[in-house]
Amino acid sequence: MHAGILALALAIDLVFGEPPARLHPVVWMGAAIGWLRDRAPQDDARARFGWGLMMALVLPAGCAALGALAMALPGVGVALGVLLTTSALAVRSLGEGGARVGDPLQAGDLEGARQGLSWLCSRDPDGLSAEELAGAAVESLAENASDAAIAPVFWFVLLGVPGALAYRCVNTMDAMIGYRGRYEWLGKAAARLDDVLNLVPARLTAVLLVLAAPERRWAGARVAWRDAGGTASPNAGWPMSAMAGLLGVQLTKRGHYALGDPGEPLRAAHIAQAWAVAWRAMVGGALAAVGGLALAQWP
C-alpha cells in the first residue's frame, strides 16, 4: 500500500504540481504557524524560546496525527494518503521556480530574474549580478532537491504519511521563523529540529546528485567531501557543493562561502543543467524508494 501511495503521489506532483492554495495542506500549516507566531511573547527571550519550542513540538505532532487519522478512515484513507503525500512533495514547483530565474536571465532581464529569485529562495536579490543570480538559483535547486523530494520521501519510507507531513510542517516552520534577527529565539527550536530531520536526507541528496551525473561523478563527490562544511548550515553544503563539482563551477555568497573550484562564469544555462541533474536525482531517489517499499511488502 505504501509503495502505491508514494508512486501515485509522485506522479500527481510531476504532472499537476501544487494544488490550489485553498486546498493545500502546506498552506494550512503556514496559516497555523503564522497564527501562533503572531501571538508569541514579544519581549522576553526565554518566553519566546519556550513558545517556539511548543510550536516545534505540537504542530508537527498534530500534522502527523491528522495524517494517521486520514489514513484510518474507511473507504477514503488511501486516497487521502495519496493527496496528503502529494502535498509534501514539490518537484514540479521547484523546476518552475528555477525557470522563473533562468528564463528572464537568458533574455537579459535582470529585474525579472531578481523577482524570480525572490520566489525561489529567501536571498535578497537586490544588487546581484547576472552571475550571482544564476549561482543563487543553482544553489537553491541543489539544496531544495532535499526539501522538495528526498527528505519527505525519506520520512515517508520511515514513518509513512504521518512522517512526510510532520517533516513538511517542520520545514515550513523553519522557512517562516527559523532565522536570526526578528525570530532569533522564537524560531530556534524549529531551526534545530529542521537541521536534525535533514541530517540524513541532505547527505543522501548529495549522493543522488552525484549518481545522477555520471560524466562528472568523481568531481562532484570530491568537491562535496571537501567543501560541504563550508556553510553555516550543517546540511545545505552537501547538495550545494556536490552540484558545484558536477557543473564545474564555483558557488559563492558574498562574505559567507565559496563552494567548488573557480571555473567558467555562471549563466542561465547552468540553471537548466542544475535542474536536469536535480530532477534525475529526485525522481530516481523517489522511484528507488517506491521499489524498496514494494519489495518490503512482497508476500
Tab-separated table of C-alpha atoms in Angstrom:
chain	number	residue	atom	x	y	z
A	1	MET	CA	0.000	0.000	0.000
A	2	HIS	CA	2.736	2.478	0.929
A	3	ALA	CA	4.577	1.884	-2.352
A	4	GLY	CA	1.413	2.643	-4.308
A	5	ILE	CA	0.684	5.773	-2.286
A	6	LEU	CA	4.166	7.157	-2.877
A	7	ALA	CA	4.138	6.266	-6.585
A	8	LEU	CA	0.778	7.956	-7.163
A	9	ALA	CA	1.769	10.999	-5.108
A	10	LEU	CA	4.949	11.417	-7.148
A	11	ALA	CA	3.066	11.049	-10.430
A	12	ILE	CA	0.464	13.637	-9.409
A	13	ASP	CA	3.145	16.096	-8.334
A	14	LEU	CA	5.117	15.665	-11.555
A	15	VAL	CA	2.063	16.092	-13.780
A	16	PHE	CA	-0.033	18.662	-11.921
A	17	GLY	CA	2.293	20.335	-9.419
A	18	GLU	CA	0.953	22.177	-6.396
A	19	PRO	CA	-2.777	22.023	-5.556
A	20	PRO	CA	-4.730	25.299	-5.272
A	21	ALA	CA	-3.786	27.293	-2.176
A	22	ARG	CA	-7.203	26.914	-0.567
A	23	LEU	CA	-6.849	23.114	-0.763
A	24	HIS	CA	-3.134	22.874	0.040
A	25	PRO	CA	-2.282	21.297	3.428
A	26	VAL	CA	1.068	23.109	3.482
A	27	VAL	CA	-0.751	26.438	3.122
A	28	TRP	CA	-2.878	25.402	6.084
A	29	MET	CA	0.293	24.572	8.010
A	30	GLY	CA	1.648	28.016	7.185
A	31	ALA	CA	-1.552	29.649	8.402
A	32	ALA	CA	-1.343	27.790	11.725
A	33	ILE	CA	2.337	28.674	12.095
A	34	GLY	CA	1.614	32.326	11.329
A	35	TRP	CA	-1.290	32.426	13.791
A	36	LEU	CA	0.881	31.118	16.627
A	37	ARG	CA	3.854	33.249	15.576
A	38	ASP	CA	1.789	36.421	15.811
A	39	ARG	CA	0.674	35.518	19.338
A	40	ALA	CA	4.129	34.764	20.713
A	41	PRO	CA	5.508	36.731	23.678
A	42	GLN	CA	7.241	39.830	22.359
A	43	ASP	CA	9.980	40.901	24.774
A	44	ASP	CA	11.243	38.016	26.894
A	45	ALA	CA	13.771	35.822	25.036
A	46	ARG	CA	13.184	32.837	27.296
A	47	ALA	CA	9.419	33.056	26.868
A	48	ARG	CA	9.798	33.357	23.093
A	49	PHE	CA	12.060	30.321	23.030
A	50	GLY	CA	9.521	28.353	25.080
A	51	TRP	CA	6.711	29.395	22.753
A	52	GLY	CA	8.775	28.397	19.745
A	53	LEU	CA	9.622	25.054	21.345
A	54	MET	CA	5.920	24.434	21.898
A	55	MET	CA	5.268	25.211	18.226
A	56	ALA	CA	8.086	22.918	17.083
A	57	LEU	CA	6.682	20.013	19.084
A	58	VAL	CA	2.913	20.455	18.867
A	59	LEU	CA	2.417	21.425	15.223
A	60	PRO	CA	4.374	18.547	13.611
A	61	ALA	CA	2.802	16.102	16.050
A	62	GLY	CA	-0.621	17.438	15.119
A	63	CYS	CA	0.123	17.074	11.402
A	64	ALA	CA	1.314	13.511	11.946
A	65	ALA	CA	-1.816	12.704	13.943
A	66	LEU	CA	-4.062	14.123	11.233
A	67	GLY	CA	-2.203	12.068	8.639
A	68	ALA	CA	-2.681	8.907	10.668
A	69	LEU	CA	-6.351	9.719	11.207
A	70	ALA	CA	-6.916	10.332	7.499
A	71	MET	CA	-5.280	7.021	6.605
A	72	ALA	CA	-7.525	5.221	9.077
A	73	LEU	CA	-10.770	6.473	7.538
A	74	PRO	CA	-12.591	3.556	5.891
A	75	GLY	CA	-13.033	3.768	2.149
A	76	VAL	CA	-11.133	7.014	1.594
A	77	GLY	CA	-7.989	6.529	3.675
A	78	VAL	CA	-5.697	5.546	0.821
A	79	ALA	CA	-6.950	8.340	-1.440
A	80	LEU	CA	-6.429	10.891	1.317
A	81	GLY	CA	-2.987	9.432	1.961
A	82	VAL	CA	-2.057	9.967	-1.686
A	83	LEU	CA	-3.267	13.574	-1.664
A	84	LEU	CA	-1.538	14.383	1.627
A	85	THR	CA	1.714	12.836	0.450
A	86	THR	CA	1.471	14.784	-2.794
A	87	SER	CA	1.266	17.987	-0.763
A	88	ALA	CA	4.566	17.127	0.922
A	89	LEU	CA	6.339	16.942	-2.465
A	90	ALA	CA	7.284	19.912	-4.652
A	91	VAL	CA	9.311	18.591	-7.588
A	92	ARG	CA	7.403	20.348	-10.373
A	93	SER	CA	7.149	23.529	-8.326
A	94	LEU	CA	10.915	23.580	-7.803
A	95	GLY	CA	11.519	23.342	-11.542
A	96	GLU	CA	9.082	26.172	-12.172
A	97	GLY	CA	10.967	28.246	-9.603
A	98	GLY	CA	14.249	27.661	-11.386
A	99	ALA	CA	12.670	28.708	-14.689
A	100	ARG	CA	11.459	31.952	-13.112
A	101	VAL	CA	15.108	32.920	-12.771
A	102	GLY	CA	16.618	31.168	-15.778
A	103	ASP	CA	14.167	32.320	-18.453
A	104	PRO	CA	14.415	36.083	-17.785
A	105	LEU	CA	18.149	35.769	-17.212
A	106	GLN	CA	18.519	34.135	-20.623
A	107	ALA	CA	16.604	37.068	-22.110
A	108	GLY	CA	18.806	39.622	-20.339
A	109	ASP	CA	16.004	40.709	-17.991
A	110	LEU	CA	17.860	41.097	-14.687
A	111	GLU	CA	14.898	42.637	-12.885
A	112	GLY	CA	12.678	39.726	-13.901
A	113	ALA	CA	15.351	37.286	-12.741
A	114	ARG	CA	15.559	39.088	-9.395
A	115	GLN	CA	11.801	38.805	-8.970
A	116	GLY	CA	12.014	35.116	-9.815
A	117	LEU	CA	14.765	34.564	-7.263
A	118	SER	CA	12.572	36.131	-4.570
A	119	TRP	CA	10.032	33.391	-5.289
A	120	LEU	CA	12.655	30.640	-5.260
A	121	CYS	CA	14.608	31.463	-2.093
A	122	SER	CA	14.990	33.978	0.721
A	123	ARG	CA	18.215	35.601	-0.504
A	124	ASP	CA	17.928	39.342	-1.123
A	125	PRO	CA	18.252	39.707	-4.915
A	126	ASP	CA	18.803	43.465	-4.961
A	127	GLY	CA	22.179	44.329	-6.406
A	128	LEU	CA	23.014	40.788	-7.503
A	129	SER	CA	24.762	40.471	-10.850
A	130	ALA	CA	23.635	38.087	-13.569
A	131	GLU	CA	26.301	35.609	-12.461
A	132	GLU	CA	25.229	35.875	-8.825
A	133	LEU	CA	21.579	35.390	-9.757
A	134	ALA	CA	22.449	32.260	-11.714
A	135	GLY	CA	24.552	30.970	-8.828
A	136	ALA	CA	21.804	31.586	-6.275
A	137	ALA	CA	19.316	29.706	-8.453
A	138	VAL	CA	21.697	26.768	-8.882
A	139	GLU	CA	22.270	26.660	-5.118
A	140	SER	CA	18.538	26.725	-4.429
A	141	LEU	CA	17.830	23.923	-6.888
A	142	ALA	CA	20.525	21.782	-5.275
A	143	GLU	CA	19.557	22.478	-1.667
A	144	ASN	CA	15.828	22.222	-2.292
A	145	ALA	CA	16.181	18.896	-4.056
A	146	SER	CA	16.321	17.603	-0.499
A	147	ASP	CA	13.471	19.719	0.881
A	148	ALA	CA	11.190	19.189	-2.125
A	149	ALA	CA	11.562	15.444	-2.553
A	150	ILE	CA	14.362	13.466	-0.923
A	151	ALA	CA	13.625	14.437	2.682
A	152	PRO	CA	9.825	13.966	2.568
A	153	VAL	CA	10.307	10.654	0.748
A	154	PHE	CA	12.877	9.588	3.342
A	155	TRP	CA	10.478	10.288	6.196
A	156	PHE	CA	7.615	8.676	4.284
A	157	VAL	CA	9.656	5.486	3.980
A	158	LEU	CA	10.355	5.506	7.721
A	159	LEU	CA	7.006	6.707	9.087
A	160	GLY	CA	4.502	6.732	6.235
A	161	VAL	CA	2.134	9.613	5.528
A	162	PRO	CA	2.417	10.983	9.106
A	163	GLY	CA	6.196	11.182	8.747
A	164	ALA	CA	6.048	13.071	5.451
A	165	LEU	CA	3.537	15.568	6.847
A	166	ALA	CA	5.469	16.105	10.074
A	167	TYR	CA	8.640	16.745	8.091
A	168	ARG	CA	6.900	19.221	5.797
A	169	CYS	CA	5.478	21.052	8.815
A	170	VAL	CA	8.916	21.413	10.429
A	171	ASN	CA	10.447	22.507	7.129
A	172	THR	CA	7.714	25.108	6.627
A	173	MET	CA	8.177	26.370	10.166
A	174	ASP	CA	11.914	26.704	9.607
A	175	ALA	CA	11.279	28.699	6.422
A	176	MET	CA	8.907	31.060	8.238
A	177	ILE	CA	10.638	31.643	11.582
A	178	GLY	CA	13.900	29.685	11.586
A	179	TYR	CA	16.358	32.511	11.060
A	180	ARG	CA	18.221	35.155	13.024
A	181	GLY	CA	17.044	38.662	13.701
A	182	ARG	CA	13.373	39.173	14.482
A	183	TYR	CA	12.735	35.466	15.134
A	184	GLU	CA	16.090	34.632	16.761
A	185	TRP	CA	14.595	32.949	19.833
A	186	LEU	CA	11.130	32.098	18.574
A	187	GLY	CA	12.449	30.046	15.667
A	188	LYS	CA	15.482	28.471	17.285
A	189	ALA	CA	13.781	25.165	18.181
A	190	ALA	CA	12.255	24.826	14.701
A	191	ALA	CA	15.601	25.563	13.043
A	192	ARG	CA	17.443	22.994	15.148
A	193	LEU	CA	14.731	20.378	14.600
A	194	ASP	CA	14.869	21.013	10.854
A	195	ASP	CA	18.649	20.513	10.989
A	196	VAL	CA	18.202	17.163	12.727
A	197	LEU	CA	15.498	15.918	10.362
A	198	ASN	CA	17.649	16.818	7.350
A	199	LEU	CA	20.935	15.310	8.543
A	200	VAL	CA	20.493	12.089	6.581
A	201	PRO	CA	18.389	13.407	3.655
A	202	ALA	CA	20.835	16.216	2.811
A	203	ARG	CA	23.741	13.796	2.577
A	204	LEU	CA	21.608	11.316	0.678
A	205	THR	CA	20.693	14.102	-1.739
A	206	ALA	CA	24.380	14.782	-2.390
A	207	VAL	CA	24.888	11.091	-3.186
A	208	LEU	CA	21.885	11.024	-5.518
A	209	LEU	CA	23.035	14.177	-7.303
A	210	VAL	CA	26.428	12.597	-7.894
A	211	LEU	CA	24.814	9.413	-9.209
A	212	ALA	CA	22.571	11.481	-11.483
A	213	ALA	CA	25.536	12.976	-13.367
A	214	PRO	CA	27.869	10.059	-14.161
A	215	GLU	CA	30.057	12.047	-16.557
A	216	ARG	CA	31.324	14.229	-13.656
A	217	ARG	CA	30.610	11.872	-10.794
A	218	TRP	CA	34.066	11.951	-9.246
A	219	ALA	CA	34.360	15.726	-9.443
A	220	GLY	CA	31.029	16.092	-7.669
A	221	ALA	CA	31.978	13.613	-4.963
A	222	ARG	CA	35.386	15.225	-4.438
A	223	VAL	CA	34.031	18.751	-4.072
A	224	ALA	CA	31.181	17.615	-1.813
A	225	TRP	CA	33.572	15.821	0.523
A	226	ARG	CA	35.944	18.788	0.602
A	227	ASP	CA	33.565	21.766	0.759
A	228	ALA	CA	30.351	20.530	2.423
A	229	GLY	CA	31.377	22.010	5.761
A	230	GLY	CA	31.876	25.471	4.294
A	231	THR	CA	28.352	26.727	5.024
A	232	ALA	CA	26.831	27.767	8.335
A	233	SER	CA	24.164	25.100	7.897
A	234	PRO	CA	25.197	21.547	8.802
A	235	ASN	CA	23.229	20.270	5.808
A	236	ALA	CA	22.983	22.769	2.940
A	237	GLY	CA	26.642	22.474	1.987
A	238	TRP	CA	26.314	18.836	0.942
A	239	PRO	CA	23.971	19.139	-2.052
A	240	MET	CA	25.266	22.599	-2.996
A	241	SER	CA	28.930	21.584	-3.073
A	242	ALA	CA	28.065	18.379	-4.939
A	243	MET	CA	26.258	20.449	-7.571
A	244	ALA	CA	29.194	22.856	-7.834
A	245	GLY	CA	31.522	19.959	-8.588
A	246	LEU	CA	29.117	18.385	-11.060
A	247	LEU	CA	28.719	21.618	-13.037
A	248	GLY	CA	32.379	22.604	-12.787
A	249	VAL	CA	31.564	25.999	-11.254
A	250	GLN	CA	32.117	27.835	-8.002
A	251	LEU	CA	29.044	28.765	-5.970
A	252	THR	CA	29.576	31.757	-3.712
A	253	LYS	CA	27.732	34.015	-1.323
A	254	ARG	CA	29.477	37.253	-0.510
A	255	GLY	CA	31.198	37.061	2.855
A	256	HIS	CA	29.886	33.581	3.612
A	257	TYR	CA	31.212	30.729	1.469
A	258	ALA	CA	32.765	29.592	-1.776
A	259	LEU	CA	31.939	26.036	-2.843
A	260	GLY	CA	33.733	24.341	-5.705
A	261	ASP	CA	36.713	25.326	-7.814
A	262	PRO	CA	36.799	28.524	-9.892
A	263	GLY	CA	35.514	27.729	-13.361
A	264	GLU	CA	33.516	29.323	-16.121
A	265	PRO	CA	31.190	32.214	-15.193
A	266	LEU	CA	27.738	31.144	-14.086
A	267	ARG	CA	24.935	31.839	-16.542
A	268	ALA	CA	21.355	30.837	-17.308
A	269	ALA	CA	22.459	27.596	-18.970
A	270	HIS	CA	23.833	26.379	-15.642
A	271	ILE	CA	20.374	26.733	-14.090
A	272	ALA	CA	18.975	24.392	-16.732
A	273	GLN	CA	21.849	21.966	-16.183
A	274	ALA	CA	21.342	22.043	-12.416
A	275	TRP	CA	17.629	21.371	-12.836
A	276	ALA	CA	18.290	18.394	-15.100
A	277	VAL	CA	20.618	16.855	-12.509
A	278	ALA	CA	18.298	17.670	-9.598
A	279	TRP	CA	15.268	16.228	-11.436
A	280	ARG	CA	17.053	12.952	-12.120
A	281	ALA	CA	18.210	12.753	-8.507
A	282	MET	CA	14.781	13.492	-7.039
A	283	VAL	CA	12.765	11.252	-9.336
A	284	GLY	CA	15.363	8.491	-9.264
A	285	GLY	CA	15.525	8.587	-5.480
A	286	ALA	CA	11.738	8.545	-5.149
A	287	LEU	CA	11.391	5.637	-7.582
A	288	ALA	CA	14.075	3.721	-5.704
A	289	ALA	CA	12.054	4.276	-2.531
A	290	VAL	CA	8.914	3.010	-4.271
A	291	GLY	CA	10.784	-0.097	-5.386
A	292	GLY	CA	12.175	-0.701	-1.920
A	293	LEU	CA	8.750	-0.357	-0.316
A	294	ALA	CA	7.236	-2.700	-2.900
A	295	LEU	CA	9.872	-5.339	-2.197
A	296	ALA	CA	9.371	-4.948	1.550
A	297	GLN	CA	5.634	-5.529	1.108
A	298	TRP	CA	6.098	-8.514	-1.190
A	299	PRO	CA	4.277	-11.532	0.288
